[in-house]
Amino acid sequence: QRQMCIRDSLTIEKNKINLKSYQKLNYFFQKNKPEYVINAAGLVGGILVNMKNQIHFLEENFLIQSNLLKVSYLNKVKK
């Protein structure tokens, strides 16, 4: 079993970058050149809010994940 050690890590606070903006996210990746991405991003609102706004939450979360995947691929992120 292989173990991976990440020496330097970079975290982003949600108020520092808009993951729904492809251009801003791509600029961040070009500038910081991450090798790995650990993604825990998503829009949440609690059970009642999620039930009342299902499509909105789905669209927002899909956009975030789509941007992260595309930007990671284009910037040659390892994993």
GROMACS .gro file of N, CA, C and O in nm:
model
  316
    1GLN      N    1   0.085  -0.118   0.000
    1GLN     CA    2   0.000   0.000   0.000
    1GLN      C    3   0.089   0.124   0.000
    1GLN      O    4   0.178   0.138   0.083
    2ARG      N    5   0.064   0.212  -0.096
    2ARG     CA    6   0.142   0.336  -0.109
    2ARG      C    7   0.086   0.443  -0.018
    2ARG      O    8  -0.034   0.461  -0.006
    3GLN      N    9   0.174   0.518   0.044
    3GLN     CA   10   0.132   0.632   0.124
    3GLN      C   11   0.179   0.759   0.057
    3GLN      O   12   0.285   0.764  -0.002
    4MET      N   13   0.096   0.861   0.066
    4MET     CA   14   0.130   0.989   0.006
    4MET      C   15   0.148   1.091   0.118
    4MET      O   16   0.067   1.097   0.211
    5CYS      N   17   0.252   1.167   0.110
    5CYS     CA   18   0.277   1.272   0.209
    5CYS      C   19   0.272   1.406   0.137
    5CYS      O   20   0.343   1.428   0.039
    6ILE      N   21   0.188   1.494   0.185
    6ILE     CA   22   0.179   1.627   0.128
    6ILE      C   23   0.245   1.724   0.225
    6ILE      O   24   0.196   1.745   0.335
    7ARG      N   25   0.357   1.779   0.184
    7ARG     CA   26   0.432   1.868   0.272
    7ARG      C   27   0.371   2.007   0.280
    7ARG      O   28   0.354   2.062   0.386
    8ASP      N   29   0.345   2.064   0.167
    8ASP     CA   30   0.291   2.199   0.162
    8ASP      C   31   0.145   2.191   0.121
    8ASP      O   32   0.112   2.131   0.020
    9SER      N   33   0.061   2.251   0.199
    9SER     CA   34  -0.081   2.252   0.161
    9SER      C   35  -0.130   2.396   0.152
    9SER      O   36  -0.076   2.486   0.214
   10LEU      N   37  -0.229   2.412   0.072
   10LEU     CA   38  -0.288   2.543   0.046
   10LEU      C   39  -0.438   2.529   0.062
   10LEU      O   40  -0.500   2.442   0.001
   11THR      N   41  -0.494   2.610   0.147
   11THR     CA   42  -0.639   2.607   0.165
   11THR      C   43  -0.696   2.740   0.118
   11THR      O   44  -0.626   2.842   0.117
   12ILE      N   45  -0.821   2.735   0.078
   12ILE     CA   46  -0.888   2.856   0.030
   12ILE      C   47  -1.013   2.877   0.113
   12ILE      O   48  -1.096   2.788   0.124
   13GLU      N   49  -1.024   2.994   0.172
   13GLU     CA   50  -1.148   3.028   0.242
   13GLU      C   51  -1.252   3.067   0.139
   13GLU      O   52  -1.221   3.127   0.037
   14LYS      N   53  -1.378   3.031   0.166
   14LYS     CA   54  -1.482   3.051   0.066
   14LYS      C   55  -1.503   3.198   0.029
   14LYS      O   56  -1.548   3.228  -0.080
   15ASN      N   57  -1.465   3.290   0.116
   15ASN     CA   58  -1.481   3.432   0.082
   15ASN      C   59  -1.362   3.487   0.004
   15ASN      O   60  -1.363   3.602  -0.037
   16LYS      N   61  -1.261   3.404  -0.021
   16LYS     CA   62  -1.142   3.449  -0.095
   16LYS      C   63  -1.150   3.421  -0.244
   16LYS      O   64  -1.084   3.487  -0.323
   17ILE      N   65  -1.227   3.320  -0.284
   17ILE     CA   66  -1.238   3.288  -0.426
   17ILE      C   67  -1.377   3.231  -0.453
   17ILE      O   68  -1.431   3.156  -0.373
   18ASN      N   69  -1.431   3.269  -0.566
   18ASN     CA   70  -1.563   3.222  -0.607
   18ASN      C   71  -1.544   3.100  -0.696
   18ASN      O   72  -1.505   3.114  -0.812
   19LEU      N   73  -1.572   2.982  -0.643
   19LEU     CA   74  -1.553   2.859  -0.719
   19LEU      C   75  -1.651   2.846  -0.834
   19LEU      O   76  -1.634   2.761  -0.922
   20LYS      N   77  -1.752   2.931  -0.838
   20LYS     CA   78  -1.847   2.930  -0.950
   20LYS      C   79  -1.794   3.011  -1.067
   20LYS      O   80  -1.848   3.004  -1.176
   21SER      N   81  -1.686   3.086  -1.047
   21SER     CA   82  -1.625   3.165  -1.153
   21SER      C   83  -1.509   3.087  -1.215
   21SER      O   84  -1.402   3.075  -1.154
   22TYR      N   85  -1.531   3.035  -1.334
   22TYR     CA   86  -1.426   2.958  -1.402
   22TYR      C   87  -1.299   3.041  -1.419
   22TYR      O   88  -1.188   2.993  -1.394
   23GLN      N   89  -1.313   3.167  -1.459
   23GLN     CA   90  -1.197   3.252  -1.486
   23GLN      C   91  -1.114   3.275  -1.359
   23GLN      O   92  -0.991   3.266  -1.361
   24LYS      N   93  -1.180   3.306  -1.249
   24LYS     CA   94  -1.107   3.331  -1.123
   24LYS      C   95  -1.041   3.204  -1.071
   24LYS      O   96  -0.928   3.207  -1.022
   25LEU      N   97  -1.110   3.093  -1.083
   25LEU     CA   98  -1.055   2.966  -1.038
   25LEU      C   99  -0.936   2.926  -1.124
   25LEU      O  100  -0.833   2.883  -1.072
   26ASN      N  101  -0.946   2.942  -1.254
   26ASN     CA  102  -0.836   2.910  -1.344
   26ASN      C  103  -0.714   2.998  -1.315
   26ASN      O  104  -0.601   2.949  -1.313
   27TYR      N  105  -0.737   3.126  -1.292
   27TYR     CA  106  -0.627   3.216  -1.257
   27TYR      C  107  -0.559   3.170  -1.129
   27TYR      O  108  -0.436   3.168  -1.120
   28PHE      N  109  -0.637   3.132  -1.029
   28PHE     CA  110  -0.582   3.084  -0.903
   28PHE      C  111  -0.495   2.960  -0.926
   28PHE      O  112  -0.386   2.949  -0.872
   29PHE      N  113  -0.542   2.867  -1.008
   29PHE     CA  114  -0.464   2.745  -1.037
   29PHE      C  115  -0.338   2.777  -1.114
   29PHE      O  116  -0.233   2.719  -1.088
   30GLN      N  117  -0.346   2.867  -1.210
   30GLN     CA  118  -0.228   2.905  -1.287
   30GLN      C  119  -0.124   2.971  -1.197
   30GLN      O  120  -0.004   2.948  -1.213
   31LYS      N  121  -0.169   3.052  -1.106
   31LYS     CA  122  -0.079   3.124  -1.015
   31LYS      C  123  -0.016   3.031  -0.910
   31LYS      O  124   0.102   3.041  -0.882
   32ASN      N  125  -0.095   2.940  -0.853
   32ASN     CA  126  -0.049   2.857  -0.741
   32ASN      C  127  -0.001   2.718  -0.780
   32ASN      O  128   0.067   2.653  -0.702
   33LYS      N  129  -0.037   2.671  -0.898
   33LYS     CA  130   0.008   2.543  -0.953
   33LYS      C  131  -0.003   2.426  -0.854
   33LYS      O  132   0.097   2.361  -0.822
   34PRO      N  133  -0.123   2.395  -0.808
   34PRO     CA  134  -0.136   2.282  -0.716
   34PRO      C  135  -0.111   2.149  -0.786
   34PRO      O  136  -0.141   2.133  -0.904
   35GLU      N  137  -0.052   2.054  -0.713
   35GLU     CA  138  -0.030   1.920  -0.767
   35GLU      C  139  -0.150   1.831  -0.738
   35GLU      O  140  -0.180   1.740  -0.816
   36TYR      N  141  -0.215   1.853  -0.625
   36TYR     CA  142  -0.328   1.771  -0.582
   36TYR      C  143  -0.441   1.863  -0.537
   36TYR      O  144  -0.416   1.971  -0.485
   37VAL      N  145  -0.563   1.817  -0.554
   37VAL     CA  146  -0.680   1.892  -0.508
   37VAL      C  147  -0.764   1.800  -0.421
   37VAL      O  148  -0.800   1.690  -0.463
   38ILE      N  149  -0.792   1.844  -0.301
   38ILE     CA  150  -0.884   1.775  -0.211
   38ILE      C  151  -1.007   1.864  -0.203
   38ILE      O  152  -1.000   1.974  -0.148
   39ASN      N  153  -1.116   1.818  -0.256
   39ASN     CA  154  -1.235   1.901  -0.272
   39ASN      C  155  -1.341   1.866  -0.169
   39ASN      O  156  -1.389   1.755  -0.164
   40ALA      N  157  -1.377   1.965  -0.089
   40ALA     CA  158  -1.488   1.950   0.006
   40ALA      C  159  -1.585   2.067  -0.012
   40ALA      O  160  -1.657   2.103   0.080
   41ALA      N  161  -1.584   2.126  -0.130
   41ALA     CA  162  -1.664   2.246  -0.156
   41ALA      C  163  -1.805   2.211  -0.197
   41ALA      O  164  -1.829   2.112  -0.266
   42GLY      N  165  -1.898   2.294  -0.157
   42GLY     CA  166  -2.035   2.277  -0.199
   42GLY      C  167  -2.127   2.372  -0.125
   42GLY      O  168  -2.097   2.420  -0.016
   43LEU      N  169  -2.239   2.398  -0.186
   43LEU     CA  170  -2.341   2.484  -0.126
   43LEU      C  171  -2.433   2.397  -0.041
   43LEU      O  172  -2.485   2.296  -0.088
   44VAL      N  173  -2.449   2.434   0.085
   44VAL     CA  174  -2.538   2.362   0.175
   44VAL      C  175  -2.629   2.462   0.245
   44VAL      O  176  -2.594   2.578   0.260
   45GLY      N  177  -2.744   2.416   0.289
   45GLY     CA  178  -2.836   2.509   0.353
   45GLY      C  179  -2.923   2.446   0.460
   45GLY      O  180  -3.010   2.510   0.514
   46GLY      N  181  -2.903   2.319   0.489
   46GLY     CA  182  -2.989   2.251   0.584
   46GLY      C  183  -3.103   2.181   0.512
   46GLY      O  184  -3.133   2.209   0.397
   47ILE      N  185  -3.167   2.089   0.580
   47ILE     CA  186  -3.268   2.004   0.518
   47ILE      C  187  -3.383   2.084   0.458
   47ILE      O  188  -3.420   2.065   0.342
   48LEU      N  189  -3.441   2.174   0.533
   48LEU     CA  190  -3.557   2.248   0.484
   48LEU      C  191  -3.524   2.336   0.365
   48LEU      O  192  -3.595   2.335   0.264
   49VAL      N  193  -3.414   2.409   0.374
   49VAL     CA  194  -3.373   2.496   0.264
   49VAL      C  195  -3.340   2.413   0.140
   49VAL      O  196  -3.377   2.448   0.028
   50ASN      N  197  -3.269   2.303   0.160
   50ASN     CA  198  -3.236   2.215   0.047
   50ASN      C  199  -3.361   2.161  -0.021
   50ASN      O  200  -3.369   2.153  -0.143
   51MET      N  201  -3.461   2.121   0.059
   51MET     CA  202  -3.584   2.066   0.002
   51MET      C  203  -3.661   2.172  -0.077
   51MET      O  204  -3.722   2.141  -0.179
   52LYS      N  205  -3.658   2.295  -0.033
   52LYS     CA  206  -3.732   2.403  -0.101
   52LYS      C  207  -3.659   2.454  -0.225
   52LYS      O  208  -3.720   2.518  -0.310
   53ASN      N  209  -3.530   2.431  -0.233
   53ASN     CA  210  -3.448   2.486  -0.342
   53ASN      C  211  -3.361   2.379  -0.408
   53ASN      O  212  -3.243   2.402  -0.435
   54GLN      N  213  -3.419   2.264  -0.434
   54GLN     CA  214  -3.341   2.151  -0.483
   54GLN      C  215  -3.265   2.181  -0.612
   54GLN      O  216  -3.146   2.151  -0.623
   55ILE      N  217  -3.331   2.239  -0.709
   55ILE     CA  218  -3.267   2.267  -0.839
   55ILE      C  219  -3.156   2.370  -0.823
   55ILE      O  220  -3.048   2.355  -0.880
   56HIS      N  221  -3.180   2.473  -0.743
   56HIS     CA  222  -3.078   2.576  -0.720
   56HIS      C  223  -2.952   2.514  -0.660
   56HIS      O  224  -2.840   2.539  -0.708
   57PHE      N  225  -2.968   2.431  -0.558
   57PHE     CA  226  -2.852   2.369  -0.495
   57PHE      C  227  -2.782   2.275  -0.591
   57PHE      O  228  -2.659   2.270  -0.596
   58LEU      N  229  -2.858   2.199  -0.669
   58LEU     CA  230  -2.799   2.109  -0.768
   58LEU      C  231  -2.718   2.186  -0.871
   58LEU      O  232  -2.603   2.151  -0.902
   59GLU      N  233  -2.775   2.294  -0.925
   59GLU     CA  234  -2.705   2.374  -1.026
   59GLU      C  235  -2.577   2.437  -0.969
   59GLU      O  236  -2.472   2.435  -1.035
   60GLU      N  237  -2.587   2.495  -0.850
   60GLU     CA  238  -2.469   2.560  -0.790
   60GLU      C  239  -2.358   2.459  -0.765
   60GLU      O  240  -2.242   2.484  -0.796
   61ASN      N  241  -2.394   2.345  -0.707
   61ASN     CA  242  -2.294   2.243  -0.675
   61ASN      C  243  -2.236   2.179  -0.800
   61ASN      O  244  -2.116   2.150  -0.806
   62PHE      N  245  -2.318   2.160  -0.901
   62PHE     CA  246  -2.266   2.107  -1.027
   62PHE      C  247  -2.166   2.203  -1.090
   62PHE      O  248  -2.060   2.162  -1.139
   63LEU      N  249  -2.197   2.332  -1.088
   63LEU     CA  250  -2.107   2.432  -1.145
   63LEU      C  251  -1.973   2.433  -1.072
   63LEU      O  252  -1.867   2.437  -1.134
   64ILE      N  253  -1.977   2.429  -0.940
   64ILE     CA  254  -1.853   2.427  -0.860
   64ILE      C  255  -1.769   2.305  -0.897
   64ILE      O  256  -1.650   2.316  -0.925
   65GLN      N  257  -1.832   2.187  -0.896
   65GLN     CA  258  -1.758   2.063  -0.924
   65GLN      C  259  -1.707   2.060  -1.068
   65GLN      O  260  -1.593   2.019  -1.093
   66SER      N  261  -1.787   2.105  -1.161
   66SER     CA  262  -1.747   2.109  -1.301
   66SER      C  263  -1.627   2.201  -1.321
   66SER      O  264  -1.530   2.165  -1.390
   67ASN      N  265  -1.631   2.318  -1.261
   67ASN     CA  266  -1.518   2.412  -1.271
   67ASN      C  267  -1.392   2.352  -1.211
   67ASN      O  268  -1.283   2.361  -1.270
   68LEU      N  269  -1.403   2.291  -1.093
   68LEU     CA  270  -1.286   2.232  -1.029
   68LEU      C  271  -1.226   2.120  -1.114
   68LEU      O  272  -1.104   2.113  -1.129
   69LEU      N  273  -1.310   2.036  -1.170
   69LEU     CA  274  -1.260   1.927  -1.254
   69LEU      C  275  -1.192   1.978  -1.381
   69LEU      O  276  -1.083   1.935  -1.417
   70LYS      N  277  -1.257   2.071  -1.449
   70LYS     CA  278  -1.203   2.124  -1.574
   70LYS      C  279  -1.073   2.200  -1.551
   70LYS      O  280  -0.973   2.179  -1.621
   71VAL      N  281  -1.070   2.287  -1.452
   71VAL     CA  282  -0.951   2.365  -1.422
   71VAL      C  283  -0.837   2.274  -1.376
   71VAL      O  284  -0.722   2.292  -1.414
   72SER      N  285  -0.870   2.174  -1.297
   72SER     CA  286  -0.766   2.077  -1.254
   72SER      C  287  -0.707   2.005  -1.373
   72SER      O  288  -0.585   1.990  -1.385
   73TYR      N  289  -0.790   1.960  -1.463
   73TYR     CA  290  -0.745   1.890  -1.582
   73TYR      C  291  -0.658   1.980  -1.670
   73TYR      O  292  -0.548   1.942  -1.711
   74LEU      N  293  -0.706   2.099  -1.698
   74LEU     CA  294  -0.634   2.191  -1.787
   74LEU      C  295  -0.502   2.238  -1.728
   74LEU      O  296  -0.409   2.271  -1.802
   75ASN      N  297  -0.492   2.240  -1.596
   75ASN     CA  298  -0.369   2.284  -1.529
   75ASN      C  299  -0.282   2.166  -1.485
   75ASN      O  300  -0.190   2.183  -1.406
   76LYS      N  301  -0.316   2.049  -1.537
   76LYS     CA  302  -0.236   1.928  -1.517
   76LYS      C  303  -0.215   1.891  -1.369
   76LYS      O  304  -0.105   1.853  -1.328
   77VAL      N  305  -0.322   1.902  -1.292
   77VAL     CA  306  -0.317   1.858  -1.154
   77VAL      C  307  -0.305   1.705  -1.154
   77VAL      O  308  -0.374   1.638  -1.231
   78LYS      N  309  -0.217   1.651  -1.071
   78LYS     CA  310  -0.193   1.506  -1.071
   78LYS      C  311  -0.316   1.428  -1.029
   78LYS      O  312  -0.352   1.329  -1.090
   79LYS      N  313  -0.380   1.469  -0.922
   79LYS     CA  314  -0.499   1.400  -0.873
   79LYS      C  315  -0.588   1.498  -0.802
   79LYS      O  316  -0.547   1.592  -0.745
   0.00000   0.00000   0.00000
